[in-house]
CSV table of C-alpha atoms and ligand atoms in Angstrom, one decimal:
chain,number,residue,atom,x,y,z
S,29,MET,CA,30.6,42.5,12.6
S,30,THR,CA,28.5,40.8,11.4
S,31,GLN,CA,27.4,36.5,11.7
S,32,ILE,CA,29.0,34.7,8.9
S,33,THR,CA,25.9,32.4,8.0
S,34,THR,CA,24.9,30.1,4.6
S,35,ILE,CA,21.5,30.7,3.1
S,36,ASP,CA,20.0,26.9,4.2
S,37,LYS,CA,20.2,28.0,8.4
S,38,ILE,CA,18.6,31.9,6.8
S,39,GLY,CA,15.3,31.7,8.5
S,40,GLU,CA,17.1,31.7,12.2
S,41,PHE,CA,18.2,35.3,11.2
S,42,VAL,CA,14.6,36.7,10.3
S,43,GLY,CA,15.6,40.9,10.5
S,44,GLN,CA,18.6,40.7,11.8
S,45,MET,CA,22.4,40.9,9.6
S,46,VAL,CA,24.6,39.0,8.5
S,47,THR,CA,26.6,38.2,5.7
S,48,LEU,CA,27.0,35.2,2.6
S,49,ARG,CA,29.6,34.5,0.7
S,50,GLY,CA,29.3,32.4,-2.7
S,51,TRP,CA,28.5,32.4,-6.5
S,52,LEU,CA,26.1,34.6,-8.8
S,53,TYR,CA,23.6,32.2,-10.5
S,54,ASN,CA,21.7,34.8,-11.8
S,55,LYS,CA,20.6,38.8,-12.5
S,56,ARG,CA,18.4,41.8,-12.8
S,57,SER,CA,18.0,45.0,-13.0
S,58,SER,CA,15.5,47.2,-12.8
S,59,GLY,CA,16.5,51.9,-12.4
S,60,LYS,CA,17.7,51.7,-9.4
S,61,VAL,CA,17.4,48.4,-8.2
S,62,ARG,CA,19.6,45.6,-8.7
S,63,PHE,CA,18.8,41.5,-8.2
S,64,LEU,CA,21.0,39.3,-7.4
S,65,LEU,CA,20.5,35.2,-7.3
S,66,ILE,CA,22.6,33.5,-5.2
S,67,ARG,CA,24.3,30.3,-4.4
S,68,ASP,CA,26.0,29.1,-1.8
S,69,GLY,CA,26.1,25.4,-2.2
S,70,THR,CA,23.6,25.1,0.3
S,71,GLY,CA,21.0,27.5,-1.5
S,72,ILE,CA,20.1,30.2,-3.9
S,73,ILE,CA,18.8,33.4,-2.6
S,74,GLN,CA,17.4,36.3,-3.5
S,75,SER,CA,19.0,39.7,-2.6
S,76,VAL,CA,18.5,43.1,-3.4
S,77,VAL,CA,20.6,46.3,-3.8
S,78,VAL,CA,19.0,49.4,-4.4
S,79,LYS,CA,21.4,52.2,-5.5
S,80,ASN,CA,20.7,54.7,-2.4
S,81,GLU,CA,21.7,52.1,0.3
S,82,VAL,CA,25.0,50.8,-0.9
S,83,THR,CA,28.1,52.6,-1.1
S,84,PRO,CA,28.7,53.5,-4.6
S,85,GLU,CA,31.6,50.8,-5.1
S,86,SER,CA,29.4,48.0,-3.4
S,87,PHE,CA,26.6,48.9,-6.3
S,88,SER,CA,29.2,49.3,-9.0
S,89,ALA,CA,30.1,45.9,-8.4
S,90,THR,CA,26.5,45.0,-9.7
S,91,ASP,CA,27.8,45.5,-13.2
S,92,ILE,CA,31.0,44.0,-13.3
S,93,LEU,CA,29.2,41.0,-11.6
S,94,THR,CA,29.4,38.1,-14.3
S,95,LEU,CA,27.4,34.6,-13.8
S,96,GLU,CA,29.6,32.7,-10.9
S,97,SER,CA,32.1,35.7,-9.9
S,98,SER,CA,32.3,34.8,-6.1
S,99,LEU,CA,31.4,37.1,-3.5
S,100,GLU,CA,30.8,39.0,-0.3
S,101,VAL,CA,27.3,40.3,0.7
S,102,ARG,CA,26.4,41.9,4.0
S,103,GLY,CA,22.9,42.5,4.7
S,104,LYS,CA,19.6,42.8,6.6
S,105,VAL,CA,16.9,39.2,6.3
S,106,ARG,CA,13.3,39.9,5.4
S,107,ALA,CA,11.0,36.7,5.1
S,108,ASP,CA,9.0,37.5,2.0
S,109,ALA,CA,7.0,34.5,1.1
S,110,ARG,CA,6.6,35.7,-2.9
S,111,ALA,CA,11.2,34.7,-2.5
S,112,PRO,CA,12.1,31.2,-3.4
S,113,GLY,CA,13.2,30.2,-0.9
S,114,GLY,CA,11.2,32.5,1.7
S,115,HIS,CA,13.5,35.5,2.7
S,116,GLU,CA,15.1,38.1,0.7
S,117,LEU,CA,18.6,39.9,1.8
S,118,GLN,CA,18.7,43.4,1.4
S,119,VAL,CA,21.4,44.2,1.0
S,120,SER,CA,23.9,46.7,2.5
S,121,ASP,CA,27.9,46.0,1.1
S,122,LEU,CA,29.1,43.6,-1.5
S,123,ARG,CA,32.6,42.8,-2.1
S,124,ILE,CA,33.8,41.1,-5.2
S,125,ILE,CA,36.3,37.8,-4.1
S,126,GLN,CA,37.1,36.6,-7.7
S,127,VAL,CA,35.2,38.4,-11.8
S,128,ALA,CA,34.4,35.2,-13.1
S,129,GLU,CA,35.4,34.5,-16.9
S,130,GLU,CA,32.4,34.1,-19.5
S,131,TYR,CA,31.2,31.2,-17.9
S,132,PRO,CA,30.4,28.5,-20.6
S,133,ILE,CA,27.9,26.7,-19.2
S,134,SER,CA,24.3,28.8,-20.0
S,135,PRO,CA,20.6,27.6,-19.8
S,136,LYS,CA,20.9,27.1,-23.1
S,137,GLU,CA,20.0,23.2,-24.3
S,138,HIS,CA,24.3,21.3,-24.6
S,139,GLY,CA,25.1,18.5,-25.6
S,140,PRO,CA,26.0,15.1,-23.2
S,141,SER,CA,29.2,15.0,-24.3
S,142,PHE,CA,30.1,19.2,-23.4
S,143,LEU,CA,28.3,18.9,-20.3
S,144,LEU,CA,31.4,15.9,-19.7
S,145,ASP,CA,33.6,17.7,-19.4
S,146,HIS,CA,32.8,20.0,-18.7
S,147,ARG,CA,31.3,17.9,-15.0
S,148,HIS,CA,34.0,19.7,-12.5
S,149,LEU,CA,31.7,23.3,-13.5
S,150,TRP,CA,28.5,21.5,-14.3
S,151,LEU,CA,27.9,20.1,-11.1
S,152,ARG,CA,27.1,24.0,-9.9
S,153,SER,CA,23.7,23.7,-12.1
S,154,SER,CA,20.5,22.8,-9.6
S,155,ARG,CA,19.9,19.4,-11.3
S,156,GLN,CA,23.2,17.7,-11.2
S,157,HIS,CA,22.8,19.3,-6.9
S,158,ALA,CA,19.9,18.0,-6.3
S,159,ILE,CA,21.3,14.9,-7.4
S,160,LEU,CA,24.2,14.6,-5.6
S,161,ARG,CA,22.5,16.3,-2.4
S,162,ILE,CA,20.1,13.5,-2.8
S,163,ARG,CA,23.4,11.0,-3.7
S,164,SER,CA,24.8,11.7,-0.2
S,165,HIS,CA,22.2,11.3,2.1
S,166,LEU,CA,22.0,8.1,0.4
S,167,ILE,CA,25.4,7.1,1.6
S,168,GLN,CA,24.3,8.4,5.3
S,169,GLU,CA,21.5,6.6,6.0
S,170,ALA,CA,22.2,3.2,4.0
S,171,GLN,CA,24.9,3.2,6.8
S,172,SER,CA,23.1,4.6,9.6
S,173,TYR,CA,20.3,1.6,9.3
S,174,LEU,CA,22.9,-0.9,8.6
S,175,ASN,CA,24.7,1.0,12.3
S,176,ARG,CA,21.8,0.8,13.4
S,177,GLU,CA,20.8,-3.0,12.3
S,178,GLY,CA,24.2,-4.1,13.9
S,179,PHE,CA,26.6,-3.8,11.5
S,180,ILE,CA,30.0,-2.5,11.2
S,181,LEU,CA,31.8,-0.8,8.5
S,182,PHE,CA,34.3,-3.2,7.1
S,183,ASP,CA,36.8,-1.3,4.3
S,184,ALA,CA,38.1,-4.5,0.9
S,185,PRO,CA,40.6,-3.1,-0.2
S,186,ILE,CA,40.3,-1.6,-3.3
S,187,LEU,CA,43.7,-4.0,-5.2
S,188,THR,CA,43.5,-7.5,-5.6
S,189,PRO,CA,44.9,-10.1,-6.0
S,190,THR,CA,41.6,-12.4,-7.6
S,191,SER,CA,39.0,-11.6,-9.7
S,192,CYS,CA,35.8,-11.9,-7.5
S,193,GLU,CA,32.7,-11.7,-11.0
S,194,GLY,CA,35.0,-13.3,-13.3
S,195,THR,CA,38.3,-12.5,-14.9
S,196,SER,CA,36.0,-10.5,-18.7
S,197,THR,CA,36.2,-6.9,-16.4
S,198,LEU,CA,39.0,-7.2,-14.7
S,199,PHE,CA,41.5,-4.0,-14.4
S,200,GLU,CA,44.7,-5.4,-14.3
S,201,THR,CA,47.3,-3.2,-12.5
S,202,ASP,CA,51.3,-3.8,-13.2
S,203,TYR,CA,53.1,-3.0,-9.6
S,204,PHE,CA,53.4,-5.8,-7.4
S,205,TYR,CA,57.0,-7.8,-8.2
S,206,ASP,CA,55.8,-10.9,-10.2
S,207,GLU,CA,52.4,-11.2,-9.5
S,208,LYS,CA,49.4,-9.1,-10.9
S,209,ALA,CA,46.6,-6.9,-9.8
S,210,TYR,CA,43.6,-6.3,-10.0
S,211,LEU,CA,41.0,-3.0,-9.3
S,212,SER,CA,38.5,-4.9,-7.3
S,213,GLN,CA,35.1,-5.8,-8.4
S,214,SER,CA,32.9,-6.0,-6.0
S,215,GLY,CA,34.5,-6.9,-1.8
S,216,GLN,CA,32.2,-9.6,-1.2
S,217,LEU,CA,35.4,-12.5,-0.8
S,218,TYR,CA,36.5,-10.2,1.7
S,219,ALA,CA,33.5,-8.9,4.0
S,220,GLU,CA,33.2,-13.0,3.7
S,221,ALA,CA,36.2,-13.2,6.0
S,222,GLY,CA,34.6,-10.1,7.8
S,223,ALA,CA,31.2,-11.8,8.4
S,224,MET,CA,33.3,-14.5,9.8
S,225,ALA,CA,35.0,-12.5,12.1
S,226,PHE,CA,32.3,-10.2,13.0
S,227,GLY,CA,29.4,-11.8,12.1
S,228,LYS,CA,27.7,-8.1,10.6
S,229,VAL,CA,29.4,-6.8,8.3
S,230,TYR,CA,29.5,-4.7,5.1
S,231,THR,CA,32.3,-2.5,2.6
S,232,LEU,CA,31.6,0.6,0.8
S,233,GLY,CA,33.7,2.0,-2.0
S,234,PRO,CA,34.4,2.3,-5.4
S,235,THR,CA,34.5,-0.9,-7.7
S,236,PHE,CA,36.2,-1.5,-11.5
S,237,ARG,CA,34.5,-3.1,-14.5
S,238,ALA,CA,36.4,-2.8,-17.3
S,239,GLU,CA,32.5,-3.3,-19.0
S,240,LYS,CA,32.8,-2.7,-22.8
S,241,SER,CA,29.6,-2.6,-23.4
S,242,LYS,CA,28.3,1.6,-24.0
S,243,THR,CA,24.3,1.6,-21.9
S,244,ARG,CA,22.9,4.5,-20.0
S,245,ARG,CA,23.5,2.2,-16.7
S,246,HIS,CA,26.9,0.8,-16.4
S,247,LEU,CA,29.7,3.0,-15.5
S,248,THR,CA,33.3,1.4,-15.2
S,249,GLU,CA,34.0,2.6,-11.6
S,250,PHE,CA,30.8,2.7,-9.6
S,251,TRP,CA,30.1,2.1,-5.9
S,252,MET,CA,29.0,-0.1,-4.3
S,253,LEU,CA,27.1,-1.1,-0.8
S,254,GLU,CA,27.7,-4.9,-0.2
S,255,PRO,CA,26.3,-6.4,3.5
S,256,GLU,CA,27.5,-9.8,4.7
S,257,VAL,CA,25.9,-12.5,6.8
S,258,ALA,CA,27.1,-14.7,8.9
S,259,PHE,CA,24.5,-17.8,9.9
S,260,ALA,CA,22.1,-16.0,7.1
S,261,GLU,CA,20.6,-18.3,4.3
S,262,LEU,CA,18.6,-16.4,1.4
S,263,LYS,CA,15.1,-15.7,3.1
S,264,ASP,CA,17.5,-13.1,5.3
S,265,ILE,CA,19.4,-11.4,2.9
S,266,LEU,CA,15.8,-11.5,1.1
S,267,SER,CA,14.1,-9.3,4.3
S,268,LEU,CA,17.1,-7.3,4.9
S,269,ALA,CA,17.1,-5.7,0.8
S,270,GLU,CA,13.8,-5.0,0.9
S,271,GLU,CA,13.5,-3.1,4.5
S,272,LEU,CA,16.9,-1.5,2.8
S,273,ILE,CA,15.4,-0.3,-0.4
S,274,THR,CA,11.8,0.2,1.3
S,275,HIS,CA,13.8,2.3,4.3
S,276,LEU,CA,16.4,4.4,1.3
S,277,VAL,CA,13.2,5.7,-0.4
S,278,HIS,CA,10.8,6.9,1.9
S,279,SER,CA,14.5,8.9,3.9
S,280,VAL,CA,14.8,10.5,0.1
S,281,LEU,CA,10.7,11.7,0.1
S,282,THR,CA,11.0,12.3,4.0
S,283,HIS,CA,14.2,14.5,3.7
S,284,ARG,CA,15.2,15.5,-0.2
S,285,ARG,CA,11.9,16.5,-0.9
S,286,GLU,CA,12.5,19.5,-2.4
S,287,GLU,CA,15.1,17.8,-4.2
S,288,LEU,CA,13.3,15.6,-6.2
S,289,LYS,CA,10.9,18.2,-7.1
S,290,VAL,CA,14.0,20.4,-8.6
S,291,LEU,CA,14.5,16.8,-10.6
S,292,ASP,CA,10.8,16.9,-11.6
S,293,ARG,CA,10.2,12.9,-9.5
S,294,ASP,CA,6.6,11.4,-9.9
S,295,LEU,CA,6.3,10.9,-6.3
S,296,THR,CA,3.8,8.3,-6.6
S,297,LYS,CA,5.7,5.6,-7.8
S,298,LEU,CA,8.3,6.3,-5.0
S,299,GLN,CA,5.5,6.6,-2.3
S,300,SER,CA,4.9,2.9,-3.8
S,301,VAL,CA,7.6,1.1,-2.7
S,302,VAL,CA,6.2,-0.4,0.3
S,303,GLN,CA,6.8,-4.2,1.7
S,304,PRO,CA,6.6,-7.0,1.0
S,305,PHE,CA,8.0,-6.8,-2.3
S,306,PRO,CA,7.2,-9.1,-4.7
S,307,ARG,CA,9.8,-12.7,-5.6
S,308,ILE,CA,9.4,-15.1,-8.2
S,309,THR,CA,11.9,-17.9,-9.5
S,310,TYR,CA,13.9,-17.1,-12.6
S,311,GLU,CA,11.7,-20.2,-14.1
S,312,GLU,CA,8.4,-17.6,-13.4
S,313,ALA,CA,10.0,-14.8,-14.8
S,314,LEU,CA,11.0,-16.9,-17.3
S,315,ASP,CA,6.6,-17.2,-17.6
S,316,ILE,CA,6.4,-13.4,-17.5
S,317,LEU,CA,8.4,-13.3,-21.2
S,318,ARG,CA,6.9,-16.1,-22.1
S,319,GLN,CA,3.4,-14.6,-21.7
S,320,LYS,CA,4.7,-11.6,-23.7
S,321,GLY,CA,6.1,-12.4,-26.4
S,322,ILE,CA,9.5,-13.2,-25.6
S,323,SER,CA,11.0,-17.0,-26.2
S,324,HIS,CA,14.2,-17.4,-23.2
S,325,GLN,CA,16.6,-20.0,-23.4
S,326,TRP,CA,16.3,-21.4,-20.3
S,327,GLY,CA,19.8,-20.9,-18.8
S,328,ASP,CA,20.4,-17.8,-19.9
S,329,ASP,CA,20.6,-14.8,-18.3
S,330,PHE,CA,18.0,-12.0,-18.5
S,331,GLY,CA,19.7,-8.2,-20.6
S,332,ALA,CA,18.9,-5.4,-19.5
S,333,ALA,CA,15.5,-5.8,-22.3
S,334,GLU,CA,14.3,-8.8,-20.3
S,335,ASP,CA,14.8,-6.8,-17.6
S,336,THR,CA,12.3,-3.8,-18.0
S,337,VAL,CA,9.6,-6.1,-19.1
S,338,ILE,CA,10.0,-8.1,-16.1
S,339,SER,CA,9.6,-5.4,-13.5
S,340,GLU,CA,6.7,-3.5,-15.2
S,341,GLN,CA,4.9,-5.2,-14.1
S,342,PHE,CA,5.5,-5.0,-10.8
S,343,ASP,CA,4.8,-1.0,-9.1
S,344,ARG,CA,7.5,-1.3,-6.5
S,345,PRO,CA,10.9,-3.5,-7.0
S,346,VAL,CA,10.6,-7.6,-8.1
S,347,MET,CA,13.2,-9.7,-6.8
S,348,ILE,CA,14.1,-12.5,-9.0
S,349,THR,CA,15.9,-15.4,-7.6
S,350,HIS,CA,17.4,-18.8,-8.0
S,351,TYR,CA,19.1,-18.3,-11.6
S,352,PRO,CA,20.6,-21.1,-12.5
S,353,LEU,CA,23.5,-22.0,-11.7
S,354,GLN,CA,25.7,-22.0,-14.3
S,355,THR,CA,25.3,-18.0,-15.4
S,356,LYS,CA,26.6,-17.4,-11.6
S,357,ALA,CA,29.0,-16.9,-10.3
S,358,PHE,CA,31.6,-19.3,-8.7
S,359,TYR,CA,30.7,-18.3,-5.2
S,360,MET,CA,27.6,-18.7,-4.9
S,361,LYS,CA,25.6,-21.4,-3.2
S,362,SER,CA,23.6,-24.4,-5.2
S,363,ASP,CA,20.3,-25.2,-4.1
S,364,PRO,CA,20.0,-28.9,-2.1
S,365,LEU,CA,16.8,-29.3,-3.9
S,366,ARG,CA,17.8,-28.0,-7.4
S,367,PRO,CA,21.0,-28.8,-7.8
S,368,GLU,CA,21.3,-27.0,-11.4
S,369,LEU,CA,19.9,-23.6,-9.4
S,370,ALA,CA,21.9,-20.6,-7.3
S,371,LEU,CA,20.4,-19.4,-3.9
S,372,CYS,CA,20.8,-15.9,-5.1
S,373,VAL,CA,19.1,-12.8,-6.3
S,374,ASP,CA,18.6,-9.8,-8.1
S,375,VAL,CA,16.1,-7.4,-7.8
S,376,LEU,CA,15.3,-5.1,-10.7
S,377,ALA,CA,14.1,-1.9,-9.9
S,378,PRO,CA,10.3,0.0,-11.2
S,379,GLU,CA,9.8,1.6,-14.3
S,380,GLY,CA,12.4,-0.1,-16.1
S,381,TYR,CA,15.9,1.7,-14.3
S,382,GLY,CA,17.0,-2.2,-13.8
S,383,GLU,CA,19.2,-4.8,-11.4
S,384,LEU,CA,19.7,-2.4,-7.9
S,385,ILE,CA,20.8,-5.9,-6.4
S,386,GLY,CA,22.9,-8.9,-7.1
S,387,GLY,CA,23.3,-11.6,-3.9
S,388,SER,CA,23.2,-15.1,-3.1
S,389,GLN,CA,23.8,-17.6,-0.6
S,390,ARG,CA,27.2,-18.7,-0.3
S,391,GLU,CA,28.9,-22.1,-0.6
S,392,ASP,CA,29.8,-22.7,2.7
S,393,ASP,CA,31.0,-26.0,1.7
S,394,TYR,CA,35.2,-26.9,0.8
S,395,ASP,CA,34.4,-29.8,-1.3
S,396,LYS,CA,32.1,-28.0,-3.5
S,397,LEU,CA,33.8,-24.8,-2.9
S,398,LEU,CA,36.8,-26.7,-4.6
S,399,GLU,CA,34.9,-28.0,-7.8
S,400,ARG,CA,33.4,-24.7,-8.3
S,401,LEU,CA,36.9,-22.6,-8.7
S,402,ALA,CA,37.7,-26.0,-11.2
S,403,GLN,CA,35.1,-25.1,-13.3
S,404,HIS,CA,35.6,-21.8,-13.3
S,405,LYS,CA,39.3,-21.9,-13.5
S,406,LEU,CA,40.4,-19.6,-11.2
S,407,PRO,CA,43.3,-21.3,-9.6
S,408,ARG,CA,43.3,-22.4,-6.4
S,409,GLU,CA,46.5,-20.5,-4.5
S,410,SER,CA,45.1,-17.6,-5.2
S,411,PHE,CA,41.9,-18.3,-3.7
S,412,GLU,CA,43.7,-20.2,-0.2
S,413,TRP,CA,43.0,-17.7,1.7
S,414,TYR,CA,39.2,-17.5,0.4
S,415,LEU,CA,39.1,-21.4,1.5
S,416,ASP,CA,40.3,-21.3,4.6
S,417,LEU,CA,36.7,-19.7,5.9
S,418,ARG,CA,35.6,-23.0,5.1
S,419,ARG,CA,37.9,-24.4,7.2
S,420,TYR,CA,38.1,-22.4,9.6
S,421,GLY,CA,34.3,-22.8,10.7
S,422,SER,CA,32.3,-22.3,8.0
S,423,VAL,CA,28.8,-21.4,8.6
S,424,PRO,CA,26.3,-20.6,6.8
S,425,HIS,CA,26.3,-16.7,5.4
S,426,SER,CA,24.6,-14.8,2.3
S,427,GLY,CA,24.8,-10.9,1.2
S,428,PHE,CA,24.4,-8.9,-1.0
S,429,GLY,CA,25.7,-5.9,-3.8
S,430,LEU,CA,23.8,-2.3,-3.4
S,431,GLY,CA,24.4,-0.9,-6.9
S,432,ILE,CA,24.6,3.1,-5.0
S,433,GLU,CA,24.4,4.8,-8.4
S,434,ARG,CA,21.6,2.2,-9.9
S,435,THR,CA,19.9,3.1,-6.7
S,436,ILE,CA,20.4,6.9,-7.1
S,437,GLY,CA,19.7,6.4,-10.8
S,438,TRP,CA,15.9,5.0,-9.7
S,439,ILE,CA,15.2,7.3,-6.9
S,440,CYS,CA,16.2,10.4,-9.1
S,441,GLY,CA,14.3,9.0,-11.9
S,442,ILE,CA,17.0,10.2,-14.2
S,443,LYS,CA,17.8,8.5,-17.5
S,444,HIS,CA,21.3,7.7,-17.5
S,445,LEU,CA,23.7,6.6,-14.6
S,446,ARG,CA,26.7,9.8,-15.5
S,447,GLU,CA,25.0,12.1,-13.6
S,448,ALA,CA,24.8,10.0,-10.2
S,449,ILE,CA,27.6,10.4,-10.0
S,450,PRO,CA,30.6,13.2,-9.3
S,451,PHE,CA,33.1,12.1,-12.0
S,452,PRO,CA,32.0,9.9,-14.1
S,453,ARG,CA,34.0,7.1,-15.8
S,454,LEU,CA,32.7,5.4,-19.1
S,455,LEU,CA,34.4,3.0,-21.7
S,456,GLN,CA,35.4,6.4,-23.9
S,457,ARG,CA,35.8,9.1,-20.8
S,458,ILE,CA,37.9,9.7,-18.0
S,459,TYR,CA,38.1,13.5,-18.3
S,460,PRO,CA,38.1,15.9,-16.1
A,2,NSS,O1,27.6,-8.2,-9.8
A,2,NSS,S1,26.3,-8.0,-9.1
A,2,NSS,O2,25.4,-7.9,-9.2
A,2,NSS,N1,27.6,-9.0,-7.8
A,2,NSS,C1,28.3,-8.3,-7.0
A,2,NSS,O3,29.3,-8.0,-7.3
A,2,NSS,C2,28.5,-9.5,-6.1
A,2,NSS,N2,29.4,-10.0,-5.6
A,2,NSS,C3,27.8,-8.7,-4.6
A,2,NSS,C4,27.4,-9.0,-3.4
A,2,NSS,O4,26.8,-10.6,-3.3
A,2,NSS,N3,27.9,-8.8,-2.4
A,2,NSS,O5,26.6,-6.2,-9.0
A,2,NSS,C5,25.8,-5.7,-7.4
A,2,NSS,C6,25.1,-4.6,-8.2
A,2,NSS,C7,24.3,-5.0,-9.2
A,2,NSS,O6,23.1,-5.8,-8.8
A,2,NSS,C8,23.7,-3.1,-9.8
A,2,NSS,O7,23.0,-2.6,-9.0
A,2,NSS,C9,25.9,-2.6,-9.3
A,2,NSS,O8,26.4,-3.4,-8.8
A,2,NSS,N4,26.7,-2.9,-10.6
A,2,NSS,C10,26.5,-1.9,-12.0
A,2,NSS,N5,26.0,-0.5,-11.1
A,2,NSS,C11,26.9,0.5,-12.4
A,2,NSS,N6,27.6,-0.1,-13.6
A,2,NSS,C12,27.4,-1.4,-13.4
A,2,NSS,N7,28.7,-1.6,-14.6
A,2,NSS,C13,27.8,-2.1,-12.6
A,2,NSS,N8,27.6,-3.6,-12.3
A,2,NSS,C14,27.2,-3.9,-11.6
C-alpha cells in the first residue's frame, strides 16, 4: 500500500512512492515516454510514464486517456526544479477511472456565453481555479479577522417580509399565507437586532437584487459581509472598513501569490493599499468631477462613470462620506450639523473597479425613524420589530456591507464579476 496524497503536499514525499487521484489536464508523448499533466484540484504535476517501467496495460492506458479523464497513478516523487511546481512523478502504475468524452473546452478562445453555459466545467481551468481559491481565502480571512476583533457570526434570514435597500429591486415569492415575502437584499436590519443583543456582529450570505441593469459590476445574486456595531459612529466604521480591506489585500498577497500570478495581476497596485485611505465628502467628490469637466447635479447619486473618475485620482480605496440624504436608504442617520446629508460612506476601489462597501450610521431616534419610513412610503406594521430596537435601549450604531464579488473582482483584476462567483446569476442567466 502506498500513501494516497494530494499534489499540494507532494513535497513531503520526495523519494517515496505515492498514489495520486485526479484528472488529465494535458498530455504529450515522445517515443517511448508519455508526459501526463495531472491536476487534482490542489495543483498540477507532470507525471512521466516510461514504456519499459510500467505494465503494458498501464502504458496503453496513456493512449486511451482523453482530456479530463479521471485516473489514479502510483509512482515515485522526484524533485525537479524545472518541473512546474518543482516536482515530478515517475509513474509505475496507472489506472483509468473514467475515459472522458471529448472535452468541450479547449485552449482556443471561447466566447463568454459558451463558457458560461459550461460554467460547471469552466471552473476547472487554471484562471477560474485561481479566482475561486482567492475567493475562498478571502471569505475565510474576513471571518477570522472579525472573529479576532470580537465579532460574532449572526446569520440573517434570506426570506424577509420587507425591503432594506428600496423596493425597486425586490424578488417576490408567493408562499407565505396571506403575505408577500422577498429574497433578502441585505442582512443589515437583522444585524442591527444582533448588534443590540451582542454588541458586535456580522452577517455573511447571499443577497438578491432584481436589478434590470446589465453591467459588468452587477450580479443578481451576490454575497455580502455585513458587520454591525453598537456604540459606534460613522468614524468608527470608517476605521473598521479601512483595516478590513487592508488586511484582506495583504493576506491575499501573502497567501495567494501564486494565484495572483496566474491572473497576471499587477502586484504593485495591491501593495500600495495601505492605511490611511483618503476620506472625502460627497461635495469634495463633486469638486473633483467639476475639475475633470464633468458637471453633476448636487443631490444625485454617483453612477459607475462618476465612481471611476473619482477613484482614478487615488492609488488606494477612497472613502466618500456625507451623501445627500435624499439619495440614500431610509435607515441612514442624518448629520445633526447638516440634516440634508447622511452619515454614510461608500468605499470605491482604485483602478475603476467600483464600489466595494456601502455603509452608514443608523437612525437611532424613534421619531426620526418613523418619519423616514413614512417618507419612503414603507409600511410601518412590517417594521414594528425594527422600531422596537429604538424603543428598548437604543444606542448609536453603525455598520456596512462589503460586496464579496466586488472585492474579489478588484483584487484579482477581473473585468466582469461573473467570474468572481462559482455560478453567477445575471439578468439573463440562471443556467447552469
Ligand atoms: O446596497 S449597498 O451599498 N448597501 C447595503 O446593502 C447595506 N444594507 C449594507 C450595510 O450597511 N450593512 O451594498 C453594499 C455593497 C456594495 O458596496 C457593493 O460592493 C455590493 O454590496 N453590491 C453588489 N455587488 C454585486 N452585484 C450587485 N448587484 C451589488 N449591489 C451591491
